[in-house]
Tab-separated table of C-alpha atoms in Angstrom:
chain	number	residue	atom	x	y	z
A	19	MET	CA	115.072	76.909	148.282
A	20	GLU	CA	112.284	78.434	145.793
A	21	GLU	CA	110.925	75.516	145.279
A	22	THR	CA	110.267	74.250	148.426
A	23	LYS	CA	108.606	77.545	149.772
A	24	PHE	CA	106.667	77.014	146.647
A	25	THR	CA	105.347	73.490	147.630
A	26	ILE	CA	104.693	74.186	151.000
A	27	ILE	CA	102.625	77.521	149.937
A	28	VAL	CA	100.921	75.268	147.211
A	29	SER	CA	100.076	72.683	149.959
A	30	ILE	CA	98.696	75.007	152.214
A	31	LEU	CA	96.487	76.535	150.006
A	32	LEU	CA	95.143	73.271	148.670
A	33	ILE	CA	94.323	71.872	152.397
A	34	LEU	CA	93.007	75.330	152.861
A	35	ILE	CA	90.758	74.616	149.459
A	36	ILE	CA	89.903	71.214	150.592
A	37	SER	CA	88.867	72.144	154.294
A	38	ILE	CA	86.549	74.419	152.837
A	39	LEU	CA	85.061	72.221	150.554
A	40	PHE	CA	84.380	69.722	153.162
A	41	ARG	CA	83.020	72.226	155.326
A	42	LEU	CA	80.674	73.371	152.811
A	43	ILE	CA	79.795	69.585	151.896
A	44	ALA	CA	78.960	69.128	156.023
A	45	ILE	CA	77.086	72.028	156.553
A	46	LEU	CA	74.925	72.354	152.995
A	47	PRO	CA	71.701	71.397	153.059
A	48	ALA	CA	71.656	70.489	149.639
A	49	CYS	CA	74.179	67.741	150.071
A	50	HIS	CA	71.864	66.386	152.489
A	51	VAL	CA	68.714	64.903	151.062
A	52	GLY	CA	65.819	63.104	152.859
A	53	LYS	CA	66.927	62.382	156.170
A	54	HIS	CA	64.389	64.120	158.204
A	55	VAL	CA	62.863	62.120	161.109
A	56	ASN	CA	59.513	62.670	160.689
A	57	ASN	CA	58.260	62.549	164.154
A	58	LYS	CA	54.750	61.880	164.141
A	59	ASP	CA	54.195	61.962	167.838
A	60	ASP	CA	53.498	65.609	168.461
A	61	ILE	CA	56.039	65.530	171.558
A	62	PHE	CA	57.649	69.067	171.935
A	63	VAL	CA	61.170	68.872	172.430
A	64	MET	CA	61.367	72.412	172.324
A	65	LYS	CA	62.717	73.953	175.641
A	66	ASN	CA	62.026	77.019	176.743
A	67	SER	CA	65.495	78.481	175.997
A	68	LYS	CA	65.435	77.623	172.330
A	69	LYS	CA	65.076	80.908	169.926
A	70	MET	CA	63.004	81.540	166.716
A	71	MET	CA	63.967	84.581	164.605
A	72	ILE	CA	60.755	85.120	162.214
A	73	LEU	CA	61.415	87.676	159.357
A	74	LEU	CA	57.852	89.556	158.107
A	75	GLY	CA	58.140	90.849	154.845
A	76	SER	CA	55.364	93.201	153.645
A	77	GLY	CA	51.556	93.121	152.734
A	78	GLY	CA	51.139	89.567	151.445
A	79	HIS	CA	53.951	88.085	152.973
A	80	THR	CA	53.100	88.840	156.423
A	81	GLY	CA	49.891	87.998	156.110
A	82	GLU	CA	50.590	84.417	155.431
A	83	MET	CA	52.537	84.173	158.191
A	84	ILE	CA	50.720	85.248	160.382
A	85	ARG	CA	48.094	82.920	159.538
A	86	ILE	CA	50.530	79.830	159.398
A	87	LEU	CA	52.258	81.041	162.703
A	88	GLU	CA	48.209	81.058	164.263
A	89	GLN	CA	47.864	77.480	163.333
A	90	CYS	CA	51.288	76.567	165.257
A	91	ASN	CA	50.345	76.890	169.199
A	92	ASN	CA	52.681	74.745	170.648
A	93	MET	CA	55.323	75.978	169.151
A	94	MET	CA	54.345	79.871	169.728
A	95	LYS	CA	54.019	78.915	173.561
A	96	ASN	CA	57.411	77.221	174.077
A	97	LEU	CA	60.028	79.228	172.113
A	98	ASN	CA	61.324	82.823	172.427
A	99	ARG	CA	60.105	84.625	169.169
A	100	GLU	CA	62.177	87.448	167.377
A	101	TYR	CA	60.336	89.221	164.825
A	102	ILE	CA	62.127	91.088	162.160
A	103	ILE	CA	60.221	94.044	160.174
A	104	SER	CA	61.251	96.771	158.047
A	105	SER	CA	61.525	99.924	158.784
A	106	GLY	CA	58.240	102.167	157.973
A	107	ASP	CA	56.141	98.692	157.896
A	108	SER	CA	53.488	99.954	160.757
A	109	THR	CA	50.498	97.290	158.979
A	110	SER	CA	53.006	94.402	159.843
A	111	ILE	CA	53.602	95.327	163.648
A	112	LEU	CA	49.773	95.846	164.257
A	113	LYS	CA	48.738	92.322	162.579
A	114	LEU	CA	51.851	90.852	164.859
A	115	LYS	CA	50.702	92.592	168.178
A	116	LYS	CA	47.083	91.317	167.333
A	117	MET	CA	48.253	87.614	167.264
A	118	GLU	CA	50.673	88.069	170.077
A	119	GLU	CA	47.884	89.133	172.287
A	120	SER	CA	45.574	86.626	171.023
A	121	LEU	CA	47.815	83.739	171.873
A	122	THR	CA	49.187	85.122	175.182
A	123	ASP	CA	45.848	86.335	176.565
A	124	ASN	CA	45.986	83.653	178.929
A	125	ASN	CA	49.421	83.507	180.097
A	126	LYS	CA	51.291	86.639	181.120
A	127	ASP	CA	54.983	85.263	181.023
A	128	ASN	CA	54.484	84.292	177.605
A	129	LYS	CA	54.843	88.233	176.350
A	130	ASP	CA	58.157	88.243	177.503
A	131	LYS	CA	59.181	85.832	175.030
A	132	TYR	CA	58.812	87.698	171.951
A	133	LYS	CA	60.471	90.852	171.148
A	134	ILE	CA	60.596	92.705	167.466
A	135	THR	CA	63.511	94.290	165.868
A	136	THR	CA	63.328	96.707	162.998
A	137	ILE	CA	66.035	96.921	160.093
A	138	TYR	CA	66.222	99.753	158.297
A	139	ARG	CA	64.819	99.032	154.741
A	140	ALA	CA	65.698	100.789	151.273
A	141	ARG	CA	62.446	102.107	149.465
A	142	ASN	CA	64.000	102.724	146.114
A	143	ILE	CA	60.856	103.651	144.034
A	144	GLY	CA	61.559	106.598	142.341
A	145	GLU	CA	65.088	107.278	143.278
A	146	GLY	CA	67.730	107.573	141.669
A	147	LYS	CA	70.545	104.359	140.971
A	148	PHE	CA	73.110	106.492	143.232
A	149	LYS	CA	70.885	106.659	146.033
A	150	ALA	CA	69.211	103.341	145.677
A	151	ILE	CA	72.775	101.595	146.070
A	152	ILE	CA	73.293	103.811	149.176
A	153	ASN	CA	69.832	102.816	150.345
A	154	THR	CA	70.991	99.107	149.969
A	155	LEU	CA	74.327	99.809	151.618
A	156	ILE	CA	72.614	101.016	154.631
A	157	SER	CA	70.023	98.370	154.656
A	158	PHE	CA	72.826	95.790	154.546
A	159	LYS	CA	74.666	97.221	157.074
A	160	SER	CA	71.711	97.655	159.443
A	161	THR	CA	70.739	93.689	158.997
A	162	ILE	CA	74.392	93.020	160.009
A	163	ASP	CA	74.100	94.836	163.020
A	164	ASN	CA	71.227	93.662	164.011
A	165	LEU	CA	72.184	89.714	163.939
A	166	LEU	CA	76.086	90.211	164.289
A	167	PHE	CA	76.137	92.570	167.310
A	168	ASN	CA	73.036	91.400	168.872
A	169	GLY	CA	74.625	89.759	172.101
A	170	ASN	CA	75.754	87.138	169.678
A	171	ASN	CA	72.442	85.221	170.748
A	172	TYR	CA	71.928	83.510	167.177
A	173	PRO	CA	68.423	81.512	166.529
A	174	ASP	CA	68.377	78.544	166.693
A	175	VAL	CA	65.639	78.713	163.683
A	176	PHE	CA	65.267	81.058	160.930
A	177	LEU	CA	61.847	81.272	159.652
A	178	THR	CA	60.762	83.155	156.786
A	179	ASN	CA	58.452	83.056	153.923
A	180	GLY	CA	59.979	85.316	151.119
A	181	PRO	CA	60.431	89.031	151.295
A	182	GLY	CA	63.817	89.733	149.866
A	183	THR	CA	65.150	90.939	153.234
A	184	ALA	CA	65.874	87.167	154.028
A	185	ILE	CA	68.560	86.851	151.784
A	186	PRO	CA	71.443	88.527	153.349
A	187	ILE	CA	70.150	87.358	156.610
A	188	ALA	CA	69.791	83.924	155.433
A	189	TYR	CA	73.449	84.370	154.146
A	190	ILE	CA	74.936	86.023	157.164
A	191	LEU	CA	73.519	82.827	158.961
A	192	PHE	CA	74.851	80.417	156.934
A	193	ILE	CA	78.319	82.002	156.781
A	194	LEU	CA	78.178	82.121	160.257
A	195	LYS	CA	77.252	78.637	160.595
A	196	PHE	CA	80.129	77.959	158.083
A	197	LEU	CA	82.458	79.403	160.939
A	198	GLY	CA	80.697	77.433	163.285
A	199	PHE	CA	79.686	80.160	165.548
A	200	THR	CA	76.169	78.810	165.304
A	201	LYS	CA	73.680	76.130	164.225
A	202	THR	CA	70.709	77.723	163.647
A	203	LYS	CA	68.446	75.994	160.737
A	204	ILE	CA	66.943	77.753	158.309
A	205	ILE	CA	63.029	77.364	157.038
A	206	TYR	CA	61.724	78.408	154.263
A	207	ILE	CA	57.941	78.672	153.108
A	208	GLU	CA	57.222	79.612	149.744
A	209	SER	CA	53.908	82.139	149.052
A	210	LEU	CA	50.966	81.206	147.977
A	211	ALA	CA	51.243	82.937	145.162
A	212	ARG	CA	54.024	80.762	143.904
A	213	VAL	CA	51.966	77.808	141.588
A	214	ASN	CA	54.872	76.797	138.896
A	215	GLN	CA	58.335	78.287	139.640
A	216	LEU	CA	59.890	79.539	142.977
A	217	SER	CA	60.351	83.174	143.666
A	218	LEU	CA	63.701	84.786	143.130
A	219	THR	CA	64.319	84.613	146.917
A	220	GLY	CA	63.432	81.118	147.038
A	221	LEU	CA	65.557	80.284	144.476
A	222	LEU	CA	68.581	82.303	146.193
A	223	ILE	CA	67.866	80.690	149.498
A	224	LEU	CA	67.192	77.149	148.180
A	225	PRO	CA	70.912	75.994	148.615
A	226	ILE	CA	71.262	77.222	151.957
A	227	SER	CA	67.311	76.529	153.419
A	228	ASP	CA	67.285	72.905	155.640
A	229	ARG	CA	63.742	72.935	154.671
A	230	ILE	CA	61.958	74.600	151.861
A	231	ILE	CA	58.002	74.200	152.068
A	232	VAL	CA	56.082	74.688	148.909
A	233	GLN	CA	52.033	75.320	149.126
A	234	TRP	CA	51.393	73.884	145.464
A	235	GLU	CA	52.157	70.560	143.776
A	236	PRO	CA	53.743	71.222	140.534
A	237	LEU	CA	56.455	73.431	142.534
A	238	ALA	CA	57.108	70.094	144.724
A	239	LYS	CA	57.262	67.888	141.612
A	240	ARG	CA	59.746	70.452	140.258
A	241	TYR	CA	62.234	71.034	142.602
A	242	ARG	CA	63.478	67.878	144.699
A	243	ARG	CA	64.209	69.445	147.819
A	244	CYS	CA	60.702	71.285	147.997
A	245	GLU	CA	58.198	69.995	150.493
A	246	TYR	CA	54.626	69.721	149.792
A	247	TYR	CA	51.748	69.062	152.338
A	248	GLY	CA	49.055	71.232	150.868
A	249	ILE	CA	48.081	74.836	151.421
A	250	LEU	CA	49.217	76.155	154.757
A	251	VAL	CA	47.757	79.467	154.761
B	21	MET	CA	19.683	90.664	152.390
B	22	LYS	CA	21.648	89.398	149.680
B	23	GLN	CA	24.709	90.676	149.016
B	24	VAL	CA	27.940	91.146	146.770
B	25	LEU	CA	30.923	92.091	147.512
B	26	ILE	CA	33.632	93.539	144.648
B	27	THR	CA	36.700	94.040	145.986
B	28	THR	CA	40.167	95.320	144.074
B	29	GLY	CA	43.728	95.167	145.744
B	30	ALA	CA	44.326	97.740	148.828
B	31	THR	CA	46.831	99.927	147.180
B	32	VAL	CA	46.505	99.938	143.401
B	33	THR	CA	43.176	100.064	141.912
B	34	PHE	CA	41.576	97.613	139.533
B	35	GLN	CA	40.146	99.984	136.779
B	36	GLU	CA	38.878	96.965	134.759
B	37	LEU	CA	37.155	95.023	137.641
B	38	MET	CA	35.314	98.811	138.473
B	39	LYS	CA	34.396	99.489	135.355
B	40	SER	CA	32.937	96.167	134.981
B	41	VAL	CA	30.440	96.455	137.965
B	42	LEU	CA	29.379	100.166	138.055
B	43	LYS	CA	28.171	99.203	134.901
B	44	LYS	CA	24.338	99.548	134.068
B	45	VAL	CA	24.193	95.875	132.326
B	46	PHE	CA	25.754	94.656	135.568
B	47	LEU	CA	23.580	96.591	138.196
B	48	ASN	CA	20.689	95.145	136.433
B	49	ARG	CA	21.576	91.835	136.516
B	50	LEU	CA	22.164	92.259	140.156
B	51	VAL	CA	18.970	93.311	140.471
B	52	GLU	CA	17.316	90.482	138.331
B	53	TYR	CA	18.993	88.193	140.927
B	54	LYS	CA	17.792	89.806	143.812
B	55	TYR	CA	20.646	91.041	145.373
B	56	ASP	CA	20.107	94.285	147.279
B	57	HIS	CA	23.059	95.221	148.613
B	58	MET	CA	26.352	95.947	146.511
B	59	ILE	CA	29.791	96.977	148.425
B	60	VAL	CA	32.584	98.031	146.460
B	61	GLN	CA	35.987	98.365	148.060
B	62	TYR	CA	37.777	100.248	145.539
B	63	GLY	CA	41.501	101.015	147.024
B	64	LYS	CA	43.303	103.622	148.751
B	65	SER	CA	44.459	106.178	146.377
B	66	GLU	CA	43.639	109.765	146.090
B	67	GLU	CA	43.216	109.306	142.258
B	68	SER	CA	40.704	106.146	142.692
B	69	ILE	CA	37.977	108.350	144.216
B	70	GLU	CA	37.665	110.372	141.124
B	71	PHE	CA	37.869	107.619	139.104
B	72	ILE	CA	34.876	106.187	140.804
B	73	ARG	CA	32.806	109.431	140.815
B	74	LYS	CA	33.082	109.520	137.174
B	75	LEU	CA	32.297	106.039	136.741
B	76	ILE	CA	28.911	106.803	139.027
B	77	SER	CA	28.007	109.876	137.459
B	78	GLU	CA	27.910	107.554	133.625
B	79	LEU	CA	25.427	105.706	135.665
B	80	GLY	CA	22.692	108.044	135.286
B	81	ASN	CA	21.553	110.876	137.537
B	82	PHE	CA	21.127	109.165	141.083
B	83	ASN	CA	21.179	111.021	144.587
B	84	VAL	CA	24.798	109.852	145.137
B	85	LYS	CA	25.976	110.963	148.729
B	86	GLU	CA	29.606	111.050	149.625
B	87	TYR	CA	30.970	111.210	152.836
B	88	ASN	CA	33.920	110.554	155.028
B	89	ASN	CA	34.319	107.563	157.245
B	90	LYS	CA	37.302	107.420	159.747
B	91	ASP	CA	37.393	103.291	159.265
B	92	THR	CA	36.533	103.139	155.731
B	93	GLY	CA	37.628	106.456	153.666
B	94	HIS	CA	35.497	108.347	150.904
B	95	ASN	CA	32.207	106.890	150.790
B	96	PHE	CA	29.588	107.093	147.969
B	97	GLU	CA	26.612	105.714	148.439
B	98	PHE	CA	23.398	105.307	146.265
B	99	LEU	CA	19.867	103.498	145.628
B	100	TYR	CA	20.089	102.127	142.216
B	101	ASP	CA	16.638	101.795	141.284
B	102	LEU	CA	16.379	101.342	137.469
B	103	LYS	CA	14.617	97.959	137.578
B	104	GLY	CA	14.058	97.151	141.313
B	105	ILE	CA	16.315	98.686	144.303
B	106	LEU	CA	19.945	98.169	144.724
B	107	LYS	CA	21.810	99.779	147.617
B	108	VAL	CA	25.073	100.437	146.081
B	109	ARG	CA	28.031	101.868	148.992
B	110	CYS	CA	31.734	102.106	147.634
B	111	ILE	CA	34.217	102.048	149.869
B	112	GLN	CA	37.897	102.863	149.848
B	113	PHE	CA	39.824	100.734	152.459
B	114	ASP	CA	38.344	98.835	155.582
B	115	SER	CA	41.217	97.012	157.743
B	116	LEU	CA	37.976	94.721	158.917
B	117	LEU	CA	36.518	93.837	155.567
B	118	ILE	CA	36.285	90.489	156.362
B	119	GLU	CA	34.643	91.066	159.562
B	120	ASN	CA	32.403	93.647	158.518
B	121	PHE	CA	31.499	92.687	154.679
B	122	THR	CA	33.309	89.599	153.119
B	123	SER	CA	31.456	87.403	156.197
B	124	LEU	CA	27.896	88.761	155.206
B	125	SER	CA	28.163	88.441	151.463
B	126	ASP	CA	26.683	85.772	149.100
B	127	LEU	CA	28.750	86.648	146.582
B	128	VAL	CA	32.442	87.856	146.251
B	129	ILE	CA	33.663	89.520	143.278
B	130	SER	CA	38.005	89.854	143.330
B	131	HIS	CA	41.544	90.450	141.897
B	132	ALA	CA	43.137	87.173	141.439
B	133	GLY	CA	45.301	88.304	144.252
B	134	THR	CA	46.076	85.375	146.819
B	135	GLY	CA	45.357	87.499	149.859
B	136	SER	CA	42.133	88.212	148.833
B	137	ILE	CA	41.106	84.837	147.605
B	138	ILE	CA	41.765	82.762	151.020
B	139	ASP	CA	40.057	85.989	152.796
B	140	THR	CA	37.108	84.618	151.650
B	141	LEU	CA	37.553	81.138	150.754
B	142	ARG	CA	38.779	80.617	154.689
B	143	ILE	CA	35.333	81.909	155.901
B	144	THR	CA	33.546	79.264	156.973
B	145	GLN	CA	30.428	80.017	158.440
B	146	ARG	CA	28.788	80.941	155.432
B	147	ASP	CA	28.700	79.728	152.046
B	148	ILE	CA	30.053	82.311	150.020
B	149	ARG	CA	30.710	81.951	145.715
B	150	LEU	CA	33.579	83.286	144.794
B	151	ILE	CA	34.858	85.057	141.424
B	152	VAL	CA	38.268	86.612	140.502
B	153	MET	CA	39.087	88.762	137.988
B	154	ILE	CA	42.640	88.094	136.379
B	155	ASN	CA	44.344	91.821	136.323
B	156	GLU	CA	45.581	91.298	132.565
B	157	LYS	CA	47.651	93.863	132.727
B	158	LEU	CA	50.287	92.974	135.631
B	159	LYS	CA	53.147	91.234	134.622
B	160	ASP	CA	55.027	88.671	136.623
B	161	ASN	CA	52.373	88.749	139.530
B	162	HIS	CA	50.920	85.322	138.149
B	163	GLN	CA	47.527	85.996	138.598
B	164	SER	CA	46.247	83.735	135.822
B	165	GLU	CA	48.449	80.920	137.220
B	166	ILE	CA	46.962	81.220	141.059
B	167	ALA	CA	43.466	81.854	139.269
B	168	ASP	CA	43.956	78.226	137.402
B	169	ALA	CA	44.941	76.456	140.376
B	170	PHE	CA	42.287	77.336	142.658
B	171	LYS	CA	40.255	76.772	139.431
B	172	SER	CA	41.253	73.137	139.644
B	173	LEU	CA	40.500	72.651	143.145
B	174	GLY	CA	36.930	73.676	142.280
B	175	VAL	CA	36.677	76.407	145.019
B	176	LEU	CA	35.981	79.733	142.245
B	177	GLU	CA	35.501	80.623	138.641
B	178	SER	CA	37.790	82.924	137.117
B	179	VAL	CA	36.983	85.617	134.447
B	180	GLY	CA	39.752	87.774	132.512
B	181	SER	CA	39.856	91.644	132.762
B	182	ASN	CA	36.231	92.347	130.901
B	183	GLY	CA	32.983	92.555	132.044
B	184	ASP	CA	30.907	90.618	129.980
B	185	GLU	CA	33.034	87.758	131.005
B	186	LEU	CA	31.945	88.310	134.618
B	187	LEU	CA	28.247	88.656	133.302
B	188	ILE	CA	28.820	85.219	132.332
B	189	ALA	CA	30.173	83.874	135.319
B	190	VAL	CA	27.603	85.392	137.521
B	191	ASP	CA	25.077	83.776	135.513
B	192	LYS	CA	26.477	80.462	135.876
B	193	ILE	CA	27.105	81.001	139.945
B	194	GLU	CA	23.314	82.245	140.201
B	195	ASN	CA	21.369	79.250	137.570
B	196	ASP	CA	23.366	76.677	138.990
B	197	VAL	CA	21.429	76.378	142.509
B	198	VAL	CA	22.816	72.526	143.078
B	199	GLY	CA	25.865	73.245	142.289
B	200	GLU	CA	26.802	70.643	139.487
B	201	LYS	CA	27.808	72.735	136.590
B	202	CYS	CA	30.497	75.137	138.438
B	203	SER	CA	32.814	75.370	141.206
B	204	ARG	CA	31.220	75.622	144.610
B	205	ARG	CA	33.493	73.501	146.511
B	206	ARG	CA	35.251	74.194	149.684
B	207	LEU	CA	38.694	74.733	150.101
B	208	PRO	CA	40.465	72.076	152.419
B	209	PRO	CA	41.110	73.235	155.788
B	210	SER	CA	44.863	74.747	155.971
B	211	ASN	CA	47.736	72.780	157.183
B	212	GLY	CA	49.688	74.945	158.571
B	213	SER	CA	50.604	73.207	161.762
B	214	ILE	CA	53.012	71.367	159.879
B	215	VAL	CA	55.101	74.026	160.178
B	216	GLU	CA	55.661	72.989	163.643
B	217	ARG	CA	56.499	69.774	163.389
B	218	ILE	CA	59.319	71.032	160.887
B	219	VAL	CA	60.455	73.470	163.172
B	220	ASN	CA	60.104	70.383	166.063
B	221	GLU	CA	62.437	68.308	163.958
B	222	GLU	CA	65.166	70.758	163.036
B	223	MET	CA	65.616	71.463	166.581
B	224	MET	CA	65.883	67.999	167.569
């Protein structure tokens, strides 16, 4: 009797492990290289209902992201945009509003198509380790709250260029994708400051990111999945 | 008007850069090359005010005006007139630096951060020369890699954290009218719209 029980348990476990593996292979972008359809015609399939989530970091990251978005008129006009900003980052909000205003000045409807979500960000400078851990946890919880309990309206694309906050968001989205709740594509743009080596954020996001765009050629040569199209900012 | 703009990172003052430019030998050289305006953006921190005040006082006895401006913070302004006349103005930080100062300058000297470099190189309506000084004290922020990468594109000159190298770079630029000896190529236009295509592909 015990033998049969044991065999059943082991079989179930094996089936579980194997299905998890298959699921992972199915959704891990790193397992599917070189199947980008290069759509040369600029026909936009973006429907009005599609949603993009854009993470703005502090200072340099926001500056680069805004420079890029300013060159993407069609995309900005056609998609719903949700910006994620860290608490206390008023400079990013100012820059963002300025850009959105210049984008939408001819088009009143477009104004309703973007929203800004603030997530709590730990400021660890000069604080004790204990406080730093607590702050990081609060920050992580705030991220989960904003992503998960957001009316279940997950984005179609998550676009980021590298503040550390990208990591929890990207992995939460990936887990949701694994469980089949969303099909969010993750697009990562490496900062212009990275010439020869990916940043830590870049390395951590590499396995789960659908596209990784770098801005210097040595990076594209070094990492198989990085795409290079010249400087983007 | 011939203007030079010197700019440090907004938050942390790059002291070596400030020491290299608020120095007699450097100012004399600017006068020699017929510069009549020099703008220094020295950074937001409170300590930097005292640091700049000390550097200026070491230059000699000039009639330095100090005032507060709501857009540019604590200002220092004086006429450097030892070997000619150069109007020097030091500002803390201007959020509209590009519009108000960079785009009116002939030469920009900045730290080797990507933000400052791109801000200058993306101005197309004026032929601006750029020298970057690598902040060698900063570890892990890749300033020398960035400077080398841009230098290999031929769009700027880069120097280490010392005033002598900076003087040589200024000489090189000012004596190179036809642009044969040093970098003065334009940065190719940015290709950011590719992101639009990639997002589009991923949404299909």
